[in-house]
């Protein structure tokens, strides 16, 4: 079944059937305020942090229902005719439905009952609020009296309250303010374990139309036992003017007007959260001016058009072009803004994880180096003097309490190295960055509640010293085979029991460490620290030798050893015999001896590669293994238990591209590309953004189903692989390396890319159908020696012609 299609220029996805297999989401956000919204306006909003400041009600089970959300109900007075502009939640019969998923906006239009309703939802770039721009038109031949209700369900506060929901609603205060003709909602105070604080936040819901009625009390508006699917207030055409103290709250604003045939009415609802009622009032007044609201919409569209404009590719594959030029960039921005916590799938841990932030910021470097720089320095400030790191941070409560993820110290170095390669700005290495100090509670245990008030500093040091401390920590934090301890997890979060006793080791982490040590050695060299460079290279060699000694299983690299020194990812195991990441990263870190490479690649092809992509491991675990952890709890083929984990698959694609194996790299990329999915009843997820995983081959019935869309490292790695490796316009310390690695059937392709203050329009020709290998490069009509373009930094456009062969 077909649910929609891309607009001609690819920049909108137009959903024509609202009943998609799952909520198909979009993110409307300005990094302070975020609305997660589906094609039927389901979803929730939050301010600054999806966990602590969740404004609207949403829990995991709603993935199936796609409700509740931000609804606009239309009712014809004196009749029983009612519909919701977003189809949900009333699901009335409609004449036509369309949802335009755009960058920063979502326009939903439904025709029903001789009326046409349209709502454009968006978030202005400069205020913590969202605007619903509503139009209702009378398309019939007779005059109609219309009631319109804006509707939402308040959650207010921390997602943790879900476990004691009926207590937490006792703190609700939802009132209608007659002077401001708006609803205001708040909880009396913040509640965290051991810590109750004054709550400065206020949530608001308003409109520029005359308010005829309102409700703040859920049961009053919906009617006893009803849900938003059968709201009594809407069917009866009237509100009850309720307030809500200590019960479940809603925001309902009713307006009414008469429409002659052909006549239409346009107005706004404004929903937001901010500090202080004055500020709320200011925002309400600003956007009650419908012209200001429409301007804000244009500004939001312009913002995203500009943000997504750097880097353009043109290849023989239109799907590939569209996903790289448009959608993956938007997805990557959303990942950079919100990391991995808010979506329809995630229940909302809030905050931003360290590992993900490093990869997201590295991936967006060529598009927005300033954003990347700020984020990388933020991550650096999570480092303690001993090189360990807090695992992430939240904008409302500061660094995460310290769960020791052993891989974290290895992630920032490659990102900083990429930053220097992209920008040439080696001064960043001398930037003074705070060291993080742990807080302790009496008795000497580390504090394990949220650190209200942000990080505690322990003086400052240079960024380079931070990186050095991180890698030295991991290099020294080794176990029996001299490989780094796996602790509570490596890249694979679900290996959470393999090293609890601090004996288990991660082969993947050892490989990642080697890659980082080599990167840091290069950084040391460019700032003249040659002793340190030599030391780092020595350490890289020592670790590579240990990996090749104790981490090689015969036909592939192991994943690690658990606390009982039982190998995992080994031919000796019954399940989980081979893990993808050790193989891909061995190539990325350049540690594979020549004679082992083909054997290892053959094993990947034989055991991990299938019709829907590459499994993270094989075969899946069917029996729980307490020596590994939750990886063996997931149903086989889901999440880290042998799904086609798109992020990891893209590591392998990067490895293939590094080896010059373009045909296979491209073949695997196509398998997980969302806009190449043909069978939507199987795939189920959005066709315009990457999923975290496709269910793997060992699942009993759902092999190929997409899940956990939007927030995944796949976006960033896909973008890097496509631009830096496939199209091959690759940043290096001394300039831009031109080294395409393209499918042999492509005769030509093109990439336009900014680099250090100039723009390069690079056209690649492939007369002999090779996969890689540059025969000649011309820059502005002149042949250059080799394939490295020295930075022009002259603000001009330079034309580059590349012949492969
Ligand atoms: C999720 C996490 C990522 C982790 C991966 C594997 O995608 O966001 O940090 O590496 O799962 O566990």
XYZ file of C-alpha atoms and ligand atoms in Angstrom, residues 340 355-356 491-494 640 645 647 692, ligand 1:
23
model
C 18.639 10.267 21.404
C 29.064 9.119 22.493
C 26.182 10.187 20.282
C 29.594 1.156 21.726
C 27.030 -1.532 22.345
C 24.977 -0.261 25.292
C 23.316 -3.618 25.692
C 21.217 -4.864 19.770
C 21.502 -1.992 13.205
C 24.387 2.770 12.516
C 17.918 2.938 14.101
C 21.871 3.592 20.413
C 22.672 4.619 21.177
C 24.133 4.550 20.796
C 24.640 3.142 20.950
C 23.792 2.170 20.167
C 24.184 0.735 20.407
O 21.833 3.925 19.073
O 22.193 5.907 20.932
O 24.892 5.423 21.604
O 25.979 3.101 20.549
O 22.438 2.314 20.551
O 23.941 0.330 21.693
